[in-house]
C-alpha positions in Angstrom: -8.6 5.7 -20.1 -6.5 8.4 -21.8 -2.7 8.1 -21.8 -1.0 9.9 -19.0 2.6 11.2 -19.2 4.3 10.3 -16.0 7.2 12.2 -14.5 8.4 9.1 -12.7 8.3 5.4 -13.1 7.9 5.8 -16.9 9.0 2.2 -17.4 6.4 0.6 -15.1 3.4 0.6 -17.5 5.6 -1.2 -20.1 6.8 -3.7 -17.5 3.2 -4.5 -16.4 2.2 -5.1 -20.1 5.1 -7.5 -20.5 5.2 -9.5 -17.3 3.7 -9.9 -13.8 5.4 -7.4 -11.4 6.1 -8.4 -7.8 5.1 -6.2 -4.8 6.7 -6.7 -1.4 5.1 -8.3 1.6 4.1 -7.3 5.1 6.1 -4.6 6.9 4.4 -5.1 10.3 5.0 -8.9 10.3 8.7 -8.3 9.7 9.0 -5.6 12.3 7.5 -8.0 14.9 10.4 -10.4 14.3 12.8 -7.8 15.7 11.0 -8.0 19.1 11.6 -4.3 19.7 10.6 -2.9 23.1 9.5 0.6 24.2 13.1 1.7 24.5 14.0 0.5 21.1 11.0 2.3 19.5 12.4 5.5 21.1 15.8 4.8 19.5 17.7 3.7 22.5 21.0 1.9 21.6 21.0 2.9 18.0 23.9 5.1 17.0 24.0 4.5 13.2 23.1 6.9 10.3 19.9 8.9 10.8 19.7 8.2 14.5 17.7 10.5 16.7 19.8 10.3 19.9 17.7 11.3 22.9 15.0 13.0 20.9 12.2 10.7 22.0 13.7 9.5 25.3 11.3 11.4 27.5 8.3 11.4 25.2 5.1 11.5 27.3 3.2 8.7 25.6 4.0 5.0 25.1 5.1 4.7 21.5 5.7 1.0 21.1 3.7 -0.2 18.1 4.1 3.1 16.2 5.9 1.3 13.3 6.1 4.5 11.2 8.3 6.1 13.9 10.9 3.4 13.3 11.8 5.2 10.1 13.2 7.9 12.3 14.4 6.0 15.4 15.5 2.7 13.8 16.1 3.3 10.1 18.4 0.2 10.1 15.4 -2.0 10.8 13.3 -0.5 8.0 16.2 -0.6 5.5 16.9 -4.2 6.3 13.3 -5.2 5.7 13.2 -3.3 2.4 16.4 -5.0 1.2 15.2 -8.5 2.2 12.1 -8.0 0.0 14.2 -6.7 -2.9 16.6 -9.6 -2.6 13.6 -11.9 -2.7 12.6 -10.4 -6.1 10.2 -7.6 -5.4 9.9 -5.0 -8.2 8.0 -2.5 -6.0 8.5 -1.9 -2.3 6.1 0.0 -0.1 7.3 2.8 2.1 6.8 2.4 5.9 4.1 5.0 5.9 0.8 3.1 6.3 -0.1 5.2 9.3 2.1 8.2 8.6 -0.7 10.8 8.5 -1.6 13.5 11.0 -5.0 11.6 11.5 -3.4 8.3 12.4 -0.4 9.7 14.3 -2.8 11.6 16.6 -3.2 8.3 18.5 0.4 8.8 19.6 0.3 12.6 19.9 2.8 12.6 17.0 0.8 14.3 14.3 3.4 16.9 13.8 5.9 14.2 12.8 3.9 12.9 9.9 5.5 14.9 7.1 9.0 14.0 8.4 8.1 10.3 8.6 7.0 10.3 5.0 10.1 12.1 3.7 12.5 9.8 5.6 10.6 6.6 4.9 10.6 7.4 1.1 14.3 8.1 1.3 15.0 4.8 3.0 13.0 2.9 0.3 14.7 5.0 -2.4 18.1 4.0 -1.2 17.2 0.4 -1.1 15.7 0.4 -4.6 18.7 2.2 -6.0 21.0 -0.4 -4.5 19.1 -3.3 -6.1 18.1 -1.7 -9.4 19.7 -2.9 -12.6 19.0 -1.9 -16.2 17.1 -5.1 -16.8 15.2 -5.0 -13.5 14.5 -1.5 -12.2 13.0 -1.3 -8.7 10.3 1.2 -7.7 9.3 2.9 -4.5 5.5 2.8 -3.8 4.6 5.6 -1.5 1.9 4.0 0.7 -1.2 5.9 1.8 -3.1 3.9 4.4 -6.8 4.3 5.3 -6.3 5.9 8.7 -8.1 4.5 11.8 -11.1 6.8 11.1 -13.9 6.5 8.6 -15.7 9.4 6.9 -18.7 7.3 6.0 -19.6 5.4 9.1 -20.6 6.6 12.6 -18.4 5.5 15.5 -21.4 5.7 17.7 -24.2 3.1 17.3 -26.6 5.4 19.0 -26.0 8.3 16.6 -25.9 7.2 12.9 -25.0 10.8 11.8 -22.0 11.1 14.0 -18.5 11.3 12.4 -15.0 11.5 13.9 -13.3 12.9 10.9 -14.2 15.2 8.0 -13.3 15.0 4.3 -11.3 18.2 4.7 -9.2 16.8 7.6 -8.5 13.7 5.5 -7.7 15.7 2.4 -5.2 17.9 4.3 -3.5 14.9 5.9 -3.2 13.0 2.6 -1.9 16.1 0.8 0.9 16.5 3.4 1.7 12.7 3.2 1.8 12.8 -0.6 4.1 15.8 -0.6 6.5 14.1 1.8 6.5 10.9 -0.1 7.2 12.5 -3.5 9.9 14.8 -2.1 11.5 11.8 -0.4 11.8 9.9 -3.7 8.6 7.8 -4.3 8.0 6.6 -7.8 4.4 5.5 -7.4 1.5 6.5 -5.1 -0.3 3.5 -3.6 -3.7 4.2 -1.9 -4.2 0.9 -0.1 -6.3 -1.2 2.2 -9.4 1.0 1.4 -12.4 0.1 3.6 -14.2 3.4 3.2 -14.4 4.8 -0.4 -14.9 8.4 1.0 -11.6 8.2 2.7 -10.1 7.0 -0.6 -11.7 9.8 -2.4 -10.1 12.3 0.0 -6.7 10.7 -0.7 -7.2 10.7 -4.4 -8.3 14.3 -4.4 -5.3 15.3 -2.3 -2.9 13.4 -4.6 -4.3 15.1 -7.7 -4.2 18.4 -5.9 -0.5 17.9 -5.2 0.2 16.8 -8.7 -1.4 20.0 -10.0 0.6 22.1 -7.6 4.0 20.4 -8.1 3.9 19.5 -11.8 4.7 15.9 -10.9 2.5 13.0 -12.2 3.2 9.6 -10.7 1.4 6.4 -11.4 -1.4 5.7 -8.9 -2.2 2.3 -7.6 -5.5 1.8 -5.8 -6.2 -1.2 -3.6 -9.4 -1.9 -1.7 -10.1 -4.6 0.9 -13.2 -6.8 1.0 -14.0 -7.3 4.7 -16.4 -10.3 4.6 -18.0 -12.9 2.5 -20.6 -10.5 1.2 -18.0 -9.2 -1.2 -18.3 -5.6 0.0 -15.8 -3.2 1.5 -16.7 -1.9 5.0 -18.5 1.2 3.8 -20.9 -1.1 1.8 -19.8 -1.0 -1.8 -19.4 -4.1 -4.0 -16.1 -4.5 -5.8 -17.8 -3.2 -9.0 -19.3 -0.2 -7.3 -15.9 0.6 -5.7 -14.1 0.5 -9.0 -16.6 2.9 -10.6 -16.3 5.2 -7.7 -12.5 5.6 -8.1 -11.9 5.1 -11.8 -12.0 8.8 -12.4 -8.5 9.0 -10.9 -7.2 6.9 -13.8 -5.1 4.6 -11.7 -2.4 2.6 -13.4 -3.8 -0.4 -11.4 -6.8 -1.3 -9.3 -6.7 -4.2 -7.0 -7.5 -5.8 -3.6 -5.3 -6.6 -0.6 -5.4 -7.8 3.0 -8.6 -9.2 4.5 -9.6 -12.7 3.4 -6.5 -14.3 2.1 -6.0 -15.5 -1.5 -8.4 -18.5 -1.4 -11.4 -16.3 -0.4 -10.3 -13.3 -2.4 -10.5 -15.1 -5.8 -14.1 -14.3 -6.8 -13.6 -10.6 -6.1 -10.4 -10.5 -8.2 -12.4 -12.2 -11.0 -15.0 -9.5 -10.6 -12.4 -6.7 -10.9 -10.9 -8.5 -13.9 -14.3 -8.3 -15.7 -15.3 -4.8 -14.8 -11.9 -3.2 -15.3 -10.5 -4.8 -18.5 -8.8 -1.5 -19.5 -6.8 -1.2 -16.2 -4.0 -3.3 -14.7 -5.0 -5.5 -11.7 -3.1 -5.9 -8.5 -3.6 -8.5 -5.7 -1.7 -8.8 -2.5 -3.6 -11.0 0.0 -2.9 -11.9 3.6 -1.2 -15.3 4.3 -4.7 -16.8 4.8 -7.0 -16.0 7.7 -5.6 -14.8 11.1 -4.4 -17.3 13.6 -3.0 -15.7 16.8 -1.2 -19.0 17.7 1.0 -18.8 14.6 4.5 -17.2 14.6 3.4 -14.6 12.0 -0.3 -14.5 13.1 -1.2 -16.3 9.9 -1.1 -20.0 8.9 -0.1 -20.0 5.2 3.4 -21.0 4.4 5.2 -19.6 1.3 4.4 -22.7 -0.8 0.7 -22.4 -0.1 0.3 -18.7 -0.8 2.4 -18.8 -3.9 0.4 -21.8 -5.3 -2.9 -19.9 -4.7 -1.8 -16.6 -6.4 -0.2 -18.5 -9.2 -3.7 -19.8 -10.0 -4.8 -16.1 -10.3 -2.0 -15.5 -12.7 -2.7 -18.7 -14.7 -6.3 -17.6 -15.1 -5.1 -14.3 -16.6 -6.5 -12.2 -13.8 -3.5 -10.1 -12.5 -0.6 -7.9 -13.4 0.9 -7.2 -9.9 1.2 -9.8 -7.1 2.5 -9.5 -3.6 1.6 -10.2 0.0 0.0 -8.4 2.9 -0.3 -9.4 6.6 1.6 -12.5 7.6 3.7 -12.6 4.4 7.5 -12.5 4.5 10.4 -12.3 2.1 10.1 -16.1 1.8 6.5 -15.7 0.6 7.5 -13.0 -1.9 10.4 -15.1 -3.2 8.1 -18.1 -3.7 5.5 -15.9 -5.5 8.1 -14.4 -7.8 9.4 -17.8 -8.7 5.9 -19.3 -9.2 4.6 -16.7 -11.5 7.8 -16.0 -13.5 6.8 -18.2 -16.4 3.2 -17.1 -16.4 2.0 -14.4 -18.9 0.7 -11.1 -17.5 -3.0 -10.1 -17.9 -3.7 -8.3 -21.2 -5.7 -5.1 -21.4 -8.6 -3.9 -23.6 -7.9 -0.2 -23.7 -11.1 0.7 -25.7 -13.5 -1.2 -23.4 -14.9 1.8 -21.5 -15.7 3.8 -24.6 -17.3 0.9 -26.4 -19.3 0.0 -23.3 -20.5 3.6 -22.9 -21.5 3.8 -26.6 
């Protein structure tokens, strides 16, 4: 991988080479703790900075569950969550934009709000990072690009294998708008995450590169796939190795895995990434174990369990970035940060690809 001159987060590559960086945990898990109702999602009762007043009071669809809208209607909730993760020790926090694309927001008839959601979400995360940053510990905003609820590679109709409910161009346009909003709002890093369809991810990476070319910006890119079952493949059928070779052209600062199986079952796939991508930093932010609807967070693992498991990844020299996905909280992130603080970060072999090709 050739060296890239970044226009933002220039310190991050050096940090990853020196120590394990900490990513934040679940946004949705924390939002659930506020027990917001339909009226609260519409902004009722909030009169603080950035409030929307009656803007969504009479919106024609139910919008409870549209977590990305909360950046507009309840910015206090999103800022509070960001600050809790930063206080726990996170170096990078994700914007509240997992579903902030025109494709995903179409489920709520709010596609036209996607750009605004990304700008405002990035600004909220930027303000939180600026509040907690110090010269010795800068904090970074990771602009999150989620997978959308549609897949470009797989038919939604079992009776018609050739059917598709989204095109590459639709995804590209949606991701371009999202990237533009995130960068303009103050993101330091672009995180293409929870990838279950490599073609969706390629549309995102194409759009990101297109925006970089048009704007002159060049932010570090983090790419994170999700292994959906014990076969070790993402939903669209690729192994971890095949997935990496499909996206390495984007020259990400880090490649990794998140969500899905939890740390215990994710380990062999992180080991696989470590072997096939020795010239790239590795990230890992698993769920707090497997889902359990009876648990308070929907997952069983307590902070001490999750932190012990991911510390084993660090001790084995497999990772450069650690964090949490579904079911994790600031307590989980604090425990992870403390557990891996004394452990060395994974070293890189920058010449590996060229030697291998020769």
